[in-house]
Coordinates of C-alpha atoms in Angstrom, one line a residue:
M1 CA -0.3 0.1 -0.1
I2 CA 2.8 2.3 0.9
T3 CA 6.1 1.8 -0.5
T4 CA 9.3 3.9 -0.6
K5 CA 12.5 3.3 -2.6
D6 CA 15.9 4.9 -1.6
L7 CA 14.2 7.9 -0.8
T8 CA 16.6 11.0 0.0
K9 CA 15.6 14.6 1.2
V10 CA 18.4 16.9 1.5
Y11 CA 17.9 20.8 3.3
R12 CA 20.0 23.0 1.7
S13 CA 20.5 26.7 3.6
R14 CA 23.3 29.3 3.2
G15 CA 25.9 26.8 1.9
R16 CA 25.2 24.2 4.2
E17 CA 23.4 20.6 3.4
V18 CA 21.8 18.7 6.1
T19 CA 20.6 15.2 4.8
A20 CA 17.4 14.2 6.8
L21 CA 16.3 11.0 4.7
D22 CA 19.4 8.7 3.6
G23 CA 18.2 5.8 1.1
V24 CA 14.9 4.7 2.6
D25 CA 13.2 1.5 1.6
L26 CA 10.2 0.9 3.0
H27 CA 6.9 -1.3 2.6
V28 CA 3.5 -1.1 4.2
R29 CA 0.9 -3.7 4.0
E30 CA -2.5 -2.9 2.8
G31 CA -4.7 -2.9 6.2
E32 CA -1.8 -3.1 8.9
V33 CA -0.9 -0.7 11.6
F34 CA 3.1 0.2 10.9
G35 CA 5.0 1.9 13.2
V36 CA 8.4 4.0 12.6
V37 CA 10.4 4.7 15.7
G38 CA 13.4 6.5 16.6
T39 CA 14.6 9.4 18.3
S40 CA 14.6 12.7 17.6
G41 CA 16.6 13.9 14.4
A42 CA 16.4 10.2 13.3
G43 CA 14.1 11.3 10.4
K44 CA 10.7 10.2 10.9
S45 CA 9.0 13.6 10.8
T46 CA 10.6 14.3 7.2
L47 CA 9.7 10.4 6.3
I48 CA 6.0 10.5 7.0
R49 CA 5.9 14.4 5.3
C50 CA 7.3 13.1 2.3
V51 CA 4.9 9.9 2.0
N52 CA 2.2 12.6 1.1
M53 CA 4.3 15.0 -0.4
L54 CA 4.3 17.6 2.1
E55 CA 7.7 17.3 1.3
R56 CA 9.2 16.7 -1.9
P57 CA 12.0 14.0 -1.6
T58 CA 15.0 15.1 -3.3
S59 CA 15.6 11.7 -4.8
G60 CA 13.8 8.1 -4.8
S61 CA 10.3 7.5 -5.0
V62 CA 7.0 7.2 -3.3
T63 CA 4.0 4.9 -4.2
V64 CA 0.5 4.8 -2.1
D65 CA -2.1 2.7 -3.1
G66 CA -0.6 1.9 -6.7
L67 CA 0.1 5.5 -7.7
E68 CA 3.7 7.0 -7.7
L69 CA 3.3 10.2 -6.2
T70 CA 6.9 11.3 -6.9
A71 CA 6.1 11.2 -10.4
L72 CA 3.1 13.6 -10.4
P73 CA 3.7 17.1 -11.4
G74 CA 3.7 19.8 -9.1
S75 CA 6.1 21.0 -5.7
E76 CA 4.7 20.8 -2.1
H77 CA 3.5 24.1 -2.2
R78 CA 2.0 23.8 -5.8
P79 CA 0.7 20.8 -6.5
G80 CA -0.8 19.6 -9.9
R81 CA -4.4 18.2 -9.9
E82 CA -3.2 14.7 -9.9
L83 CA -1.2 15.3 -6.8
R84 CA -4.0 17.1 -5.0
E85 CA -6.4 14.1 -5.5
A86 CA -4.0 11.7 -4.7
R87 CA -3.8 13.3 -1.4
R88 CA -7.2 13.0 -1.0
R89 CA -6.4 9.5 -0.3
I90 CA -4.3 10.2 2.2
G91 CA -5.3 11.0 6.0
M92 CA -3.2 13.0 8.1
V93 CA -3.2 13.5 12.1
F94 CA -0.8 15.7 13.8
Q95 CA 0.8 16.2 17.1
H96 CA -0.4 19.4 17.7
F97 CA -4.1 19.1 16.6
N98 CA -4.4 21.9 14.4
L99 CA -8.0 23.0 14.4
L100 CA -9.4 26.2 13.7
S101 CA -10.6 27.7 17.2
S102 CA -13.1 30.0 15.2
R103 CA -15.0 27.2 13.8
T104 CA -17.1 24.7 15.5
V105 CA -16.2 21.0 16.2
Q106 CA -18.3 19.8 13.3
E107 CA -17.2 22.7 11.2
N108 CA -13.1 21.5 11.6
V109 CA -14.3 18.3 10.5
E110 CA -16.2 19.7 7.4
L111 CA -13.3 21.6 6.3
P112 CA -11.8 19.3 3.6
L113 CA -14.9 18.5 2.1
E114 CA -15.4 22.3 2.0
I115 CA -12.6 22.5 0.5
I116 CA -13.1 20.0 -2.7
G117 CA -16.7 21.3 -3.0
A118 CA -18.7 19.1 -1.5
D119 CA -22.4 20.2 -0.8
R120 CA -23.4 21.1 2.6
H121 CA -26.1 18.4 3.2
D122 CA -23.3 16.0 2.6
R123 CA -20.5 17.7 4.7
R124 CA -23.1 17.8 7.6
R125 CA -24.0 14.1 7.2
R126 CA -20.5 13.0 6.8
A127 CA -19.2 15.2 10.1
A128 CA -22.1 13.9 11.5
E129 CA -21.4 10.2 11.0
L130 CA -17.6 10.8 11.9
L131 CA -18.3 12.4 15.0
D132 CA -20.2 9.6 16.5
L133 CA -17.6 7.1 15.0
V134 CA -15.0 8.6 17.0
G135 CA -17.4 9.0 20.3
L136 CA -18.2 12.8 19.8
G137 CA -21.6 13.2 18.6
E138 CA -22.8 15.2 21.4
K139 CA -19.7 17.6 21.1
A140 CA -20.5 18.7 17.4
R141 CA -21.5 22.6 18.5
S142 CA -18.9 23.0 20.5
Y143 CA -15.7 24.8 20.0
P144 CA -12.1 23.5 20.5
S145 CA -11.3 25.6 23.6
Q146 CA -13.9 23.8 25.2
L147 CA -12.4 20.6 24.8
S148 CA -9.8 17.9 26.1
G149 CA -6.6 17.1 24.4
G150 CA -8.0 14.0 24.1
Q151 CA -11.3 15.0 22.6
K152 CA -9.1 17.4 20.1
Q153 CA -7.0 14.5 18.3
R154 CA -10.5 12.7 18.1
V155 CA -11.7 15.8 15.9
G156 CA -8.3 15.3 14.4
I157 CA -8.9 11.7 13.2
A158 CA -12.6 12.3 12.3
R159 CA -11.3 15.4 9.9
A160 CA -8.4 13.2 8.9
L161 CA -11.5 10.7 7.7
A162 CA -13.3 13.1 6.2
A163 CA -12.5 12.4 2.1
E164 CA -12.4 9.0 3.0
P165 CA -8.9 7.9 2.9
R166 CA -7.4 4.8 2.4
V167 CA -4.3 5.4 4.3
L168 CA -4.0 7.5 7.5
L169 CA -0.6 8.7 8.3
S170 CA -0.2 9.9 12.5
D171 CA 2.7 12.1 13.1
E172 CA 3.1 11.4 17.2
A173 CA -0.3 11.7 17.6
T174 CA -0.3 10.8 21.1
S175 CA 3.0 12.7 22.1
A176 CA 1.3 15.8 23.7
L177 CA -1.3 13.7 25.8
D178 CA -1.5 11.6 29.0
P179 CA -1.0 7.8 29.5
E180 CA -4.8 6.9 29.7
T181 CA -5.6 9.0 26.6
T182 CA -2.5 7.9 24.6
R183 CA -3.9 4.6 25.4
Q184 CA -7.9 5.7 24.4
I185 CA -6.6 7.0 20.8
L186 CA -4.4 3.8 20.0
A187 CA -7.2 1.7 20.7
L188 CA -9.3 4.0 18.8
L189 CA -7.0 3.9 16.0
R190 CA -6.6 0.1 15.8
D191 CA -10.9 0.2 15.5
L192 CA -10.7 2.4 12.9
N193 CA -8.1 0.0 11.2
R194 CA -10.2 -3.4 11.3
Q195 CA -13.6 -1.2 10.8
L196 CA -12.7 0.7 7.9
G197 CA -9.8 -1.3 6.6
L198 CA -7.7 1.8 6.8
T199 CA -3.8 1.1 6.6
V200 CA -2.0 3.5 9.2
L201 CA 1.5 4.5 9.3
L202 CA 2.3 6.2 12.5
I203 CA 5.3 7.7 13.6
T204 CA 6.5 7.9 17.6
H205 CA 9.3 7.8 20.0
E206 CA 7.6 5.6 22.4
M207 CA 8.2 1.6 22.5
D208 CA 4.7 1.5 24.0
V209 CA 2.9 2.9 21.0
I210 CA 4.3 0.2 19.1
K211 CA 3.8 -2.3 21.6
S212 CA 0.4 -1.7 21.9
V213 CA -1.0 -0.9 18.1
C214 CA 1.4 -2.1 15.7
D215 CA 1.4 -5.1 13.4
S216 CA 4.6 -4.3 11.9
A217 CA 7.7 -1.7 12.5
A218 CA 10.9 0.2 11.7
L219 CA 13.6 1.4 13.3
M220 CA 15.0 4.7 12.2
K221 CA 18.8 6.0 13.1
G222 CA 20.6 9.0 11.2
G223 CA 18.0 9.2 8.3
R224 CA 18.0 5.6 7.8
V225 CA 15.8 2.0 8.0
V226 CA 18.2 0.1 10.0
E227 CA 15.4 -2.6 10.8
S228 CA 12.2 -3.4 9.7
G229 CA 9.4 -6.3 9.4
A230 CA 6.5 -7.6 10.9
L231 CA 6.7 -7.8 14.8
T232 CA 6.0 -11.1 15.3
D233 CA 9.4 -11.7 12.5
L234 CA 11.1 -9.4 14.6
L235 CA 10.3 -10.8 17.9
A236 CA 11.7 -14.6 16.7
D237 CA 15.0 -12.9 15.5
G238 CA 17.7 -13.2 18.7
R239 CA 19.6 -10.2 16.6
S240 CA 16.8 -7.9 16.3
R241 CA 17.5 -4.3 17.8
L242 CA 13.7 -3.4 18.0
A243 CA 12.6 -6.8 19.9
R244 CA 15.5 -6.1 22.7
D245 CA 14.3 -2.7 22.8
L246 CA 10.5 -3.5 23.3
F247 CA 11.7 -6.4 25.8
P248 CA 14.5 -5.0 27.6
L249 CA 16.4 -7.2 29.9
G250 CA 19.3 -5.4 30.4
D251 CA 22.7 -5.7 29.7
F252 CA 24.9 -8.9 30.0
A253 CA 28.1 -9.6 30.4
A254 CA 30.3 -12.2 31.9
G255 CA 29.9 -10.8 35.6
T256 CA 26.0 -10.9 35.2
A257 CA 25.9 -14.8 35.6
S258 CA 26.7 -16.3 38.9
S259 CA 29.9 -18.4 37.6
A260 CA 31.5 -16.7 34.8
G261 CA 33.3 -18.9 32.1
R262 CA 32.4 -22.2 30.7
D263 CA 30.5 -24.2 33.6
R264 CA 27.6 -21.6 33.3
T265 CA 25.6 -21.5 30.1
V266 CA 22.9 -18.2 29.5
L267 CA 20.1 -18.6 27.3
E268 CA 17.7 -15.8 25.6
I269 CA 14.2 -17.7 25.4
T270 CA 11.7 -15.8 22.9
F271 CA 8.1 -16.8 23.3
Q272 CA 4.8 -16.4 21.6
G273 CA 1.0 -17.4 21.5
D274 CA 0.2 -19.8 24.0
A275 CA 3.9 -20.4 24.9
P276 CA 4.1 -18.1 27.8
A277 CA 1.2 -20.0 29.8
Q278 CA 3.0 -23.0 29.8
P279 CA 5.5 -23.3 32.9
F280 CA 8.6 -24.6 30.8
V281 CA 11.0 -23.2 32.9
S282 CA 9.7 -25.6 36.0
Q283 CA 9.2 -28.6 33.8
L284 CA 13.0 -28.2 32.4
A285 CA 14.1 -28.2 36.4
R286 CA 11.8 -31.0 37.1
T287 CA 13.1 -33.1 33.8
Y288 CA 16.8 -33.1 33.9
Q289 CA 16.9 -32.0 37.8
I290 CA 19.2 -28.9 36.9
D291 CA 19.1 -25.7 38.8
I292 CA 17.5 -22.9 36.8
N293 CA 18.9 -18.8 37.4
I294 CA 15.9 -16.7 36.0
L295 CA 18.2 -13.4 35.2
G296 CA 15.5 -11.2 33.6
A297 CA 12.2 -11.6 31.9
A298 CA 9.3 -9.3 30.0
V299 CA 5.9 -10.3 28.9
E300 CA 3.9 -7.9 27.1
T301 CA 0.5 -8.1 24.3
I302 CA 1.6 -7.2 21.1
A303 CA -0.9 -7.1 18.4
G304 CA -3.0 -9.6 20.4
R305 CA -0.7 -12.0 21.0
M306 CA 0.9 -12.7 24.1
V307 CA 5.0 -12.6 23.8
G308 CA 7.5 -12.3 26.0
R309 CA 11.4 -12.7 26.8
M310 CA 13.3 -14.8 29.2
R311 CA 17.0 -14.8 30.2
V312 CA 17.9 -17.8 32.0
E313 CA 21.6 -19.7 33.3
L314 CA 21.9 -23.3 33.1
P315 CA 25.0 -25.0 35.2
G316 CA 27.5 -25.9 33.1
G317 CA 28.8 -25.5 29.6
H318 CA 27.1 -25.1 26.0
P319 CA 28.0 -28.5 25.4
D320 CA 26.5 -30.3 28.8
N321 CA 23.4 -28.5 27.9
V322 CA 22.6 -29.6 24.5
V323 CA 19.9 -31.7 25.5
P324 CA 17.9 -29.3 27.9
I325 CA 18.4 -26.6 24.7
G326 CA 16.7 -29.0 22.5
Y327 CA 13.9 -29.8 24.8
L328 CA 13.0 -26.2 25.0
R329 CA 13.1 -25.8 21.3
E330 CA 10.8 -28.7 21.1
Q331 CA 8.0 -26.6 23.0
G332 CA 8.2 -24.0 20.2
L333 CA 10.7 -21.7 21.8
Q334 CA 13.2 -19.6 20.0
V335 CA 16.4 -20.2 22.1
D336 CA 19.5 -18.5 21.7
V337 CA 22.6 -18.9 23.6
L338 CA 24.7 -15.8 24.7
D339 CA 28.0 -15.7 24.8
P340 CA 29.4 -14.2 28.1
A341 CA 32.4 -12.7 26.4
R342 CA 30.4 -10.5 24.5
P343 CA 28.9 -7.3 26.2
H344 CA 25.6 -6.5 24.3
P345 CA 22.8 -8.8 25.0
G346 CA 22.1 -11.2 21.9
A347 CA 24.2 -9.0 19.6
D348 CA 26.1 -11.7 18.1
P349 CA 24.3 -15.2 19.6
V350 CA 26.5 -18.2 19.9
T351 CA 23.6 -19.9 18.1
S352 CA 20.4 -19.2 16.6
A353 CA 16.7 -21.1 16.7
N354 CA 18.2 -23.5 14.6
G355 CA 21.4 -24.4 16.4
A356 CA 23.2 -23.3 13.3
A357 CA 26.2 -20.5 14.2
A358 CA 24.6 -16.9 14.0

């Protein structure tokens, strides 16, 4: 539904050049919620503004719903007719709401339809439908100053849906909201994704947003996408930086284990679906009569599935634990053996899930 290829954006000012996007390749599938996460300055906002051509890329291509937007004539300030029509199929939700204070809630939602020349009756009908959809039907005649932050963002979402877009872009839509309101807005975005079949691309700096609402995600750093994919695939990859940020277990080094060196084996175990409900640690201890030290664990619900990661320590070196490790893998668990000599958790696991050298 959304594809960028070798996307570059360079800003030039007073003889200086700043590269905000540096060859970004991204693919968002139809009907999914895709999150782009990264720190400030990573290029997230520039990316989403290039997707709807509020910023025209320096090079590369952007394709949305089968139409290559970068091939259409016009600039971000003077878009041609084809680009204007293409933008109508892309809704945008902003961080700071951008509501007109002199207009009522209903009039704010009607604004995109007014711009494209829809008649008054159709505008009112559509605005009423959308306000009911986002839970603000009773606030139609209120003004933005009379609303809470969460209500203002709901109006912004309704306005973004006015022209019946197939794609919804969210630019840090929850960063100005308190945690409870953030959860409500994210739940609304997920409901709209399911009810309307919307493809949602959101950017955020919060891992909790990725956990709670996204099907897939990409990690940006320095204007580049350094990792991307479906969350379930990333969580099954012992070397995934995104997965480790979603489930932080702290740093692992030789001193972490109760006995450093070859007489201890440290495992990182990733589990999904029904696996977290199984007492595999106690079963392993009873079956093989071994003492297991739990060094860290995190369990979350992601995209409706229970997912987690655990770091455990077994007595004896890796050759002594081949059978117990095999037992864990037979239970459908992702198991990575960590090398105590390496300072970063799982960055270079000794073995991958199938037992091959990583």
